[in-house]
mmCIF file of C-alpha atoms and ligand atoms in Angstrom:
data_model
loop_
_atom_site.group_PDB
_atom_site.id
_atom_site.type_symbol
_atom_site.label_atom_id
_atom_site.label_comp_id
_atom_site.label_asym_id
_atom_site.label_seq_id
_atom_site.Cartn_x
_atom_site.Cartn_y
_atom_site.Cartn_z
ATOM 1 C CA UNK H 8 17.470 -35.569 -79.670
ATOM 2 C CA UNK H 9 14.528 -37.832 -79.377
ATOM 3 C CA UNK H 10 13.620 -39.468 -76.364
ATOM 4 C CA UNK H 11 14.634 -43.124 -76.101
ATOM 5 C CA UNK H 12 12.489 -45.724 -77.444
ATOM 6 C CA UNK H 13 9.983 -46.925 -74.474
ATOM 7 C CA UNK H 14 7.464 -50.028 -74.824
ATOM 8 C CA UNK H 15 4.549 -51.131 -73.078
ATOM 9 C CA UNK H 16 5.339 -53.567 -70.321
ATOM 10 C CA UNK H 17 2.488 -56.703 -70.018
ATOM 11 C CA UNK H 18 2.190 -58.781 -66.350
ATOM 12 C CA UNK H 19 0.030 -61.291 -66.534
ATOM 13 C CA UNK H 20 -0.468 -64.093 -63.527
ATOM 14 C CA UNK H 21 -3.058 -65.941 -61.679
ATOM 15 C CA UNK H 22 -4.926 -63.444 -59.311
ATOM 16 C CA UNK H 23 -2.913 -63.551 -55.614
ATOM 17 C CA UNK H 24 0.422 -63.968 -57.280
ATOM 18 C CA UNK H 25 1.549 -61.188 -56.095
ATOM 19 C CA UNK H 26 1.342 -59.038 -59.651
ATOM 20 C CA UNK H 27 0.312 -55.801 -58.002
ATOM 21 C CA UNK H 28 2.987 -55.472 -55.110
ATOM 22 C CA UNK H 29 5.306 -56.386 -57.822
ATOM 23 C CA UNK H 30 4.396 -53.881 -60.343
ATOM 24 C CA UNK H 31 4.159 -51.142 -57.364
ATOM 25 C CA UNK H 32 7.763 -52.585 -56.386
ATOM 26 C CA UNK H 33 8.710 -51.716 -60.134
ATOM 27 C CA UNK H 34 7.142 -48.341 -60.038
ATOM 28 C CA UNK H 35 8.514 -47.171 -56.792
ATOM 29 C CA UNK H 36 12.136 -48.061 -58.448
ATOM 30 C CA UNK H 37 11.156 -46.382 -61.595
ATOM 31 C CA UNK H 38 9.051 -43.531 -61.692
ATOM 32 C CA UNK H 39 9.410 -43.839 -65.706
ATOM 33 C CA UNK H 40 6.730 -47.292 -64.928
ATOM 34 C CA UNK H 41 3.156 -45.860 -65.426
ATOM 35 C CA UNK H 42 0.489 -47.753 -64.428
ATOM 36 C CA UNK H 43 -2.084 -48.485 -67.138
ATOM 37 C CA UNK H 44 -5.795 -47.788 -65.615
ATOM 38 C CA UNK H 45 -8.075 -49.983 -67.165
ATOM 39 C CA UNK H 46 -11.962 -49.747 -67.387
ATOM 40 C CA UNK H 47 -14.025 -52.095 -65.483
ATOM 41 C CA UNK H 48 -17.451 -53.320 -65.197
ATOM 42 C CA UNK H 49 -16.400 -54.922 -61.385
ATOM 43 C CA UNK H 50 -17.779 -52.758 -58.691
ATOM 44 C CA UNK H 51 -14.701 -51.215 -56.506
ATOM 45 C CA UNK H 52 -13.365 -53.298 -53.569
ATOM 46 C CA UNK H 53 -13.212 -51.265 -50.409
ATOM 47 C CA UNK H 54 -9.667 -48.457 -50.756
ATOM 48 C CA UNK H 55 -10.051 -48.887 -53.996
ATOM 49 C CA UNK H 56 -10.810 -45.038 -56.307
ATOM 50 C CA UNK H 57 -12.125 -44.383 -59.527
ATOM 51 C CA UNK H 58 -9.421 -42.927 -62.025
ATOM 52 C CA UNK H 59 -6.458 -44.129 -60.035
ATOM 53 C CA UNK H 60 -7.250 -48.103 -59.436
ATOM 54 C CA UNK H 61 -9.793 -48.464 -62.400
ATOM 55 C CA UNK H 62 -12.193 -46.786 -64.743
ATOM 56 C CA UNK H 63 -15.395 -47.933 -63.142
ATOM 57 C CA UNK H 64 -18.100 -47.989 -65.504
ATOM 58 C CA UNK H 65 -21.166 -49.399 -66.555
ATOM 59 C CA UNK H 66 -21.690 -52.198 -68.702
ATOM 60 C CA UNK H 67 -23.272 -50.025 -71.161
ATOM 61 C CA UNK H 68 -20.759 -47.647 -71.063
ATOM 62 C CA UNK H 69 -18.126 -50.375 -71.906
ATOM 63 C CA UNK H 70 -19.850 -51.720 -74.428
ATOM 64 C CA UNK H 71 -19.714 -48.260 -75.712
ATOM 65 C CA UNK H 72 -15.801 -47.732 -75.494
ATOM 66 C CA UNK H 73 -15.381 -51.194 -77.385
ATOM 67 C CA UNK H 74 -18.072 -50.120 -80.102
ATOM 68 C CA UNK H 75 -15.669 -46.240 -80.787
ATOM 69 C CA UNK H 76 -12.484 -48.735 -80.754
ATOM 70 C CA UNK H 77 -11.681 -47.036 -77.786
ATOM 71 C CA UNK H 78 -9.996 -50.059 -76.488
ATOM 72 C CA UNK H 79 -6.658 -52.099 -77.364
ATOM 73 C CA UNK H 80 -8.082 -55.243 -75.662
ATOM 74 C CA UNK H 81 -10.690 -56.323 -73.212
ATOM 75 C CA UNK H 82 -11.986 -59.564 -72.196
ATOM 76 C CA UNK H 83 -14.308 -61.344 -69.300
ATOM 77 C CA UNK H 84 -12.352 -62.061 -66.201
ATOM 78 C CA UNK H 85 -13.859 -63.712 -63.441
ATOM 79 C CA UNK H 86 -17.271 -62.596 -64.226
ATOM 80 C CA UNK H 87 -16.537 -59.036 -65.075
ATOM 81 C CA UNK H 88 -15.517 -57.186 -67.978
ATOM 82 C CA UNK H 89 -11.771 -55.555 -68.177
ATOM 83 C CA UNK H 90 -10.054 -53.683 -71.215
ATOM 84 C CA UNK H 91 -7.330 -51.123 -72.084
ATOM 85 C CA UNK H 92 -8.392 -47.960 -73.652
ATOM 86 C CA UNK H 93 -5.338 -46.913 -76.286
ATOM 87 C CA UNK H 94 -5.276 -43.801 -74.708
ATOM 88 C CA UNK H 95 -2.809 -45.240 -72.497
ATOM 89 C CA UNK H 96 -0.511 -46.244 -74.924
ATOM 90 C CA UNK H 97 -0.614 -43.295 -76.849
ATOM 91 C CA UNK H 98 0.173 -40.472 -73.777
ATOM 92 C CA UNK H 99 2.665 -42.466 -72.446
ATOM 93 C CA UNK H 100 4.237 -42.930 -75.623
ATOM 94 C CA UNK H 101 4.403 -39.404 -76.552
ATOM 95 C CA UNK H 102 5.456 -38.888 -72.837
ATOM 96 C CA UNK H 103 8.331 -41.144 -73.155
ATOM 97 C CA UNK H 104 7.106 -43.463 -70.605
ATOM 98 C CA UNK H 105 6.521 -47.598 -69.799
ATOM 99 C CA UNK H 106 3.307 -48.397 -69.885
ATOM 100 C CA UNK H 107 2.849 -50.984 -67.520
ATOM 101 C CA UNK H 108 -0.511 -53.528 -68.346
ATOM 102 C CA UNK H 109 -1.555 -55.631 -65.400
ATOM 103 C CA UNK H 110 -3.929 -57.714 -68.001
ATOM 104 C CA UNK H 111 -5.326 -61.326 -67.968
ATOM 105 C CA UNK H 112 -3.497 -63.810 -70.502
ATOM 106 C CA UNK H 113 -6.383 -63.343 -73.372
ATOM 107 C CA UNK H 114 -5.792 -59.529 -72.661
ATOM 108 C CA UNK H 115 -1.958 -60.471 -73.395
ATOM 109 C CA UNK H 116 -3.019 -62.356 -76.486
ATOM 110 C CA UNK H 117 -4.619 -59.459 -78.072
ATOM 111 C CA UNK H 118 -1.738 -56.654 -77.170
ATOM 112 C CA UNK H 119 0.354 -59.152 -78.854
ATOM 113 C CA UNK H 120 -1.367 -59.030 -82.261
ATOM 114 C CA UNK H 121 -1.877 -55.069 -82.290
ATOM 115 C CA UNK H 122 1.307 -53.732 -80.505
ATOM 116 C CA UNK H 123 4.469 -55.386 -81.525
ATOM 117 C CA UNK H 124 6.760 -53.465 -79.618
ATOM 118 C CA UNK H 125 5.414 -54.800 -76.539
ATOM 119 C CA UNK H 126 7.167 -56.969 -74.026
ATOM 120 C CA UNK H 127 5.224 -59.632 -72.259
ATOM 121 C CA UNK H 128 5.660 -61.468 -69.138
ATOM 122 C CA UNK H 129 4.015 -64.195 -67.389
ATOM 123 C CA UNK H 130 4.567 -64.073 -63.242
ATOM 124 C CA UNK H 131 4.382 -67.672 -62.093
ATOM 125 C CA UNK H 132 3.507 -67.947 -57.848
ATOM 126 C CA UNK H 133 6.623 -69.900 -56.551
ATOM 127 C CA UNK H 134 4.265 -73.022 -55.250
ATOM 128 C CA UNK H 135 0.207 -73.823 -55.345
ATOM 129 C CA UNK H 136 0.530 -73.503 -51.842
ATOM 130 C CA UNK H 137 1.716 -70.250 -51.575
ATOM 131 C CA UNK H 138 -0.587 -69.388 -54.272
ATOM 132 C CA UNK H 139 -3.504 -70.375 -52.065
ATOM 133 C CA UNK H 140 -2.322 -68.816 -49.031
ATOM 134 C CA UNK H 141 -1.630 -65.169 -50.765
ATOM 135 C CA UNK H 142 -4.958 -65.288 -52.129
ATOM 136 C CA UNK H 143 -6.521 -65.588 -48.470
ATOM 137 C CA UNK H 144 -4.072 -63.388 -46.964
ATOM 138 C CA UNK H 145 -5.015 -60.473 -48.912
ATOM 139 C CA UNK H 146 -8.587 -61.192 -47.838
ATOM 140 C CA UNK H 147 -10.689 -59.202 -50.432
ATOM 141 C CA UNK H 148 -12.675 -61.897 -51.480
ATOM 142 C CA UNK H 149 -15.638 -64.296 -50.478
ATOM 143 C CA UNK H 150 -14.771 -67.852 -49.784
ATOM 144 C CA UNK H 151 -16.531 -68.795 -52.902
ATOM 145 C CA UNK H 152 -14.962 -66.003 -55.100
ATOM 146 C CA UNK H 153 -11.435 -67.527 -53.914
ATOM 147 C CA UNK H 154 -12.397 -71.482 -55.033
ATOM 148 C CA UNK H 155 -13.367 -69.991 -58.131
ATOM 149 C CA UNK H 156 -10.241 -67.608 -59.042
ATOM 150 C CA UNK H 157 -7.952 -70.598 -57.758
ATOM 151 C CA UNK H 158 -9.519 -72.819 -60.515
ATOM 152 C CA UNK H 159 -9.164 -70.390 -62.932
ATOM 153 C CA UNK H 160 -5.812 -70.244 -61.586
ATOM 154 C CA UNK H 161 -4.865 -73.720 -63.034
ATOM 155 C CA UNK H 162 -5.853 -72.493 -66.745
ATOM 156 C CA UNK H 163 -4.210 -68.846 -66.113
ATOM 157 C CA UNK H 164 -1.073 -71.151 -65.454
ATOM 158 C CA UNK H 165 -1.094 -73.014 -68.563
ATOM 159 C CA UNK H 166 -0.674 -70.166 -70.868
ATOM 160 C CA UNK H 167 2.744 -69.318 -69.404
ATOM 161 C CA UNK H 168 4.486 -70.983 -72.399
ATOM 162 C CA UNK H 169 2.796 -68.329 -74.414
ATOM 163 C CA UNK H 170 4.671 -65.053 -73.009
ATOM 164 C CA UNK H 171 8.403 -64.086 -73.779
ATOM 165 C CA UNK H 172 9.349 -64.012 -70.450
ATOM 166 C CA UNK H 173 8.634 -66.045 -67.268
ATOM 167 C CA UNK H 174 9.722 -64.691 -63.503
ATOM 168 C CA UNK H 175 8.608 -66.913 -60.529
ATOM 169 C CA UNK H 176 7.733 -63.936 -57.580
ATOM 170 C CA UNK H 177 9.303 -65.841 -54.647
ATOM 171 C CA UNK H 178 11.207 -63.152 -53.106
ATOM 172 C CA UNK H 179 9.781 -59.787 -54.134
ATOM 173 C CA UNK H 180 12.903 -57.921 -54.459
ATOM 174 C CA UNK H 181 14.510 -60.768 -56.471
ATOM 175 C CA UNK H 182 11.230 -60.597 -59.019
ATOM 176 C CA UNK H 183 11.617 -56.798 -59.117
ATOM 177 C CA UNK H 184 15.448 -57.191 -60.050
ATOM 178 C CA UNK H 185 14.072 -59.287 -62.764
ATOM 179 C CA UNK H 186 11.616 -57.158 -64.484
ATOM 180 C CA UNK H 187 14.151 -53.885 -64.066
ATOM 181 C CA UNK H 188 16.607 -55.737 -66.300
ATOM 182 C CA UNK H 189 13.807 -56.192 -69.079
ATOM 183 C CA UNK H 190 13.285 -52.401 -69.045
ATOM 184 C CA UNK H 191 17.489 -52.242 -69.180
ATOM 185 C CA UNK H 192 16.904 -54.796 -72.469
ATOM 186 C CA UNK H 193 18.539 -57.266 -70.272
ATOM 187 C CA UNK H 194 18.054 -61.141 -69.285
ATOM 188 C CA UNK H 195 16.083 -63.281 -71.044
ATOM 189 C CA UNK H 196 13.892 -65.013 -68.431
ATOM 190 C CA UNK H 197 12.389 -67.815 -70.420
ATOM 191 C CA UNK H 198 13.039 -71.138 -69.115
ATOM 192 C CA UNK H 199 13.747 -73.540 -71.468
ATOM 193 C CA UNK H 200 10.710 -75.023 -72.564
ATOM 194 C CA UNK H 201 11.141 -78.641 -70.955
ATOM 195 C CA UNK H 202 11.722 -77.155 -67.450
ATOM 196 C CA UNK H 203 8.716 -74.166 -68.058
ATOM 197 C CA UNK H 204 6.030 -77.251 -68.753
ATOM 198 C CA UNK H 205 7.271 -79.479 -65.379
ATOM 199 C CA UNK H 206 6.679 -76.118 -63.333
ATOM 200 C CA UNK H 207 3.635 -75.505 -64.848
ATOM 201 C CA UNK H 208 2.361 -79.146 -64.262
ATOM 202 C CA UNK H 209 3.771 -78.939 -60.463
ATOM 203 C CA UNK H 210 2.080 -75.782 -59.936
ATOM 204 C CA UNK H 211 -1.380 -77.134 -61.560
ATOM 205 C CA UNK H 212 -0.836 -80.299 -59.153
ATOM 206 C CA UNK H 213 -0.138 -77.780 -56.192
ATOM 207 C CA UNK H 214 -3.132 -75.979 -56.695
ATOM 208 C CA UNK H 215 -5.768 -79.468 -57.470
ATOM 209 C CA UNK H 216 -4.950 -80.738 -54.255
ATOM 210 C CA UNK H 217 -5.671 -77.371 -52.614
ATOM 211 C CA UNK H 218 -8.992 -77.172 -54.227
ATOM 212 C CA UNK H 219 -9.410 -80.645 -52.959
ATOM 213 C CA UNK H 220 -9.287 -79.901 -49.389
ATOM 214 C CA UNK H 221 -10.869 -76.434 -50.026
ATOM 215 C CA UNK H 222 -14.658 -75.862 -48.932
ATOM 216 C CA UNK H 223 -17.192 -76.738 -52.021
ATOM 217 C CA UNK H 224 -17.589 -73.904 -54.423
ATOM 218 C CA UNK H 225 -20.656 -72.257 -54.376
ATOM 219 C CA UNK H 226 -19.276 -69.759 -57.139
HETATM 220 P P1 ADP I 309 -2.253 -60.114 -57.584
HETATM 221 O O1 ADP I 309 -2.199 -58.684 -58.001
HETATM 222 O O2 ADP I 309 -1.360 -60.993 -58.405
HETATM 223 O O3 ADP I 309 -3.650 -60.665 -57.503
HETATM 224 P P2 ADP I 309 -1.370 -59.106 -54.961
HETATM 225 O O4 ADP I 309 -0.251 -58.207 -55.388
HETATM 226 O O5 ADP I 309 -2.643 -58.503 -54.496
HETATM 227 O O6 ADP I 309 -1.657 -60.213 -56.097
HETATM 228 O O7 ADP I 309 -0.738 -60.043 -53.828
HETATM 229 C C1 ADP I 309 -1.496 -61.035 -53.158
HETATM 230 C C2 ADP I 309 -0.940 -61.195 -51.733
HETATM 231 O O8 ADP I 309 0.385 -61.765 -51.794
HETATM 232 C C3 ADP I 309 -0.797 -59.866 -51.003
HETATM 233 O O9 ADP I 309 -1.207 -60.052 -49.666
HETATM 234 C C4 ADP I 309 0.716 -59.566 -51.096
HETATM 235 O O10 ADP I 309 1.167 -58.805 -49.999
HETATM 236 C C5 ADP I 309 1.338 -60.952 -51.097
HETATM 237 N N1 ADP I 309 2.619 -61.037 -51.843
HETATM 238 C C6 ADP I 309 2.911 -60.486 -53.030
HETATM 239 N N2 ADP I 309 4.181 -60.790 -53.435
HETATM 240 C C7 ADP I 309 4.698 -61.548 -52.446
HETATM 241 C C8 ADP I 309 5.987 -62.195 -52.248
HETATM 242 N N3 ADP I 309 6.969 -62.117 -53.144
HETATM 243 N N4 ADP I 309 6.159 -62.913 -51.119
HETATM 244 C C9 ADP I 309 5.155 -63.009 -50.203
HETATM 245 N N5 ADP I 309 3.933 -62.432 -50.315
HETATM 246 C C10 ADP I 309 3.694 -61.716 -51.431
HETATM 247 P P1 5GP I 310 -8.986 -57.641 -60.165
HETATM 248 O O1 5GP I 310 -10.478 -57.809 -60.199
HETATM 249 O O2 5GP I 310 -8.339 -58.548 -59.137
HETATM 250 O O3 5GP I 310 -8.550 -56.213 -60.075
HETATM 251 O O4 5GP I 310 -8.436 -58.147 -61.579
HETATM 252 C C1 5GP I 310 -8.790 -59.421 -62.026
HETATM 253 C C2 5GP I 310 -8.005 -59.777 -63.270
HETATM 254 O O5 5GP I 310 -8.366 -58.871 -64.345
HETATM 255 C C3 5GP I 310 -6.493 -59.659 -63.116
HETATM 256 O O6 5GP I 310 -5.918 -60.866 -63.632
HETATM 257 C C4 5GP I 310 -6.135 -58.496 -63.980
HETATM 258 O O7 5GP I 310 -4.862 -58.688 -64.552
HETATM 259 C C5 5GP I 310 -7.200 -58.531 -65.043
HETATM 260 N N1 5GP I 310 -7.354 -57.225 -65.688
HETATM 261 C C6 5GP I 310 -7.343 -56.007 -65.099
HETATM 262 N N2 5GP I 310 -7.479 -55.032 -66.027
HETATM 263 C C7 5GP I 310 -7.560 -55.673 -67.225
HETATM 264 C C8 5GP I 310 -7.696 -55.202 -68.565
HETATM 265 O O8 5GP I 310 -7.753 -54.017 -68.869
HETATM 266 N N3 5GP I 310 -7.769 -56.161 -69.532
HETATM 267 C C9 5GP I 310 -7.699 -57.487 -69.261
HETATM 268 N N4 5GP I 310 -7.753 -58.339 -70.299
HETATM 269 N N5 5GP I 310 -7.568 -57.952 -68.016
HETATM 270 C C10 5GP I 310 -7.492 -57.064 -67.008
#
């Protein structure tokens, strides 16, 4: 008997949503979740290892990977360069695993034209103000790194209407519950549209007047 059908599994959200502890959350409940390690041209933040967090590489070695087609997507986040090698896909495929893609939203766009089977979802923070305060709490950045991936923030946001499936991450256990049923083939998350464009506007307003009081970016 063949195994059962898997599909690759894309999270996208603003950076300090709370993406990561989610998708851990999602592996440590199923160890058939396998993290996708992406290459990247951003230098590795302190804890962080080569192989297991990223594929840290040099610019011309990236360039090289997307030259050989080596890569399913890749785009420039935040001032460094990010992409999936198909690799991935293909040994967890054969493996009969979920891929699991922690990708930006023009990452998302591109799995989207080249790997139907896919299932995309967009994690939404549940206010700007918790948005804010996750991103300083996890305290890997420099002040003006933070202004700058909280603007971006507000853009990130806006593509939400764009993904199959929306979860807000208020309560982590609640979010995990959430993304377990899509691997079931269960619950359709999408709020209807009306209701997904006020939340995106609060969120957007959240995070403006945040910025506003924030100190001047130097980023
Ligand atoms: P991302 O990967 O989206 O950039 P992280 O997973 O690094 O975000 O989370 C950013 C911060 O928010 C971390 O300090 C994390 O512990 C915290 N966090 C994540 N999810 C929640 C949640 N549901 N409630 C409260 N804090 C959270
Ligand atoms: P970080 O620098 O915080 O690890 O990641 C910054 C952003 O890059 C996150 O939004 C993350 O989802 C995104 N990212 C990480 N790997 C990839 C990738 O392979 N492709 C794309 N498009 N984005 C990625």
């Amino acid at each position: 008997m063949s195994a059962p059908a898997t599909f690759p599994l894309v999270l996208s959200a603003a950076s300090g949503t709370g993406k990561t502890t989610l998708a851990r959350e999602l592996r440590r409940r199923r160890p058939d979740v396998v993290f996708s390690v992406s290459a990247t041209t951003r230098p590795p933040r302190a804890g962080e290892v080569d192989g297991r967090d990223y594929h840290f590489v040099s610019i011309d070695e990236f360039g090289r990977m997307i030259e050989a087609g080596e890569m399913i997507e890749w785009a420039e986040v935040h001032g460094n360069f990010y992409g999936t090698p198909w690799k991935n896909v293909r040994e967890t495929r054969a493996r009969g695993e979920y891929l699991l893609l922690d990708i930006d939203v023009q990452g998302a766009r591109q799995v989207r034209g080249k790997v139907p089977e896919a299932v995309d979802v967009f994690i939404l923070p549940p206010s700007g103000h918790d948005l804010a305060r996750r991103l300083e709490a996890r305290g890997t950045e420099a002040p003006e790194v933070l202004a700058r991936r909280l603007r971006n923030a507000r853009d990130e946001i806006r593509a939400a209407g764009e993904f199959r499936h929306v979860i807000v991450n208020d309560v982590l256990a609640r979010a995990a519950d959430e993304l377990e049923k899509l691997l079931r083939g269960e619950g359709a998350s999408v709020a209807p549209v009306p209701a997904l464009e006020a939340e995106i506007d609060r969120l957007c307003t959240e995070i403006e007047a945040h910025l506003g009081t924030a100190a001047p970016d130097r980023g």
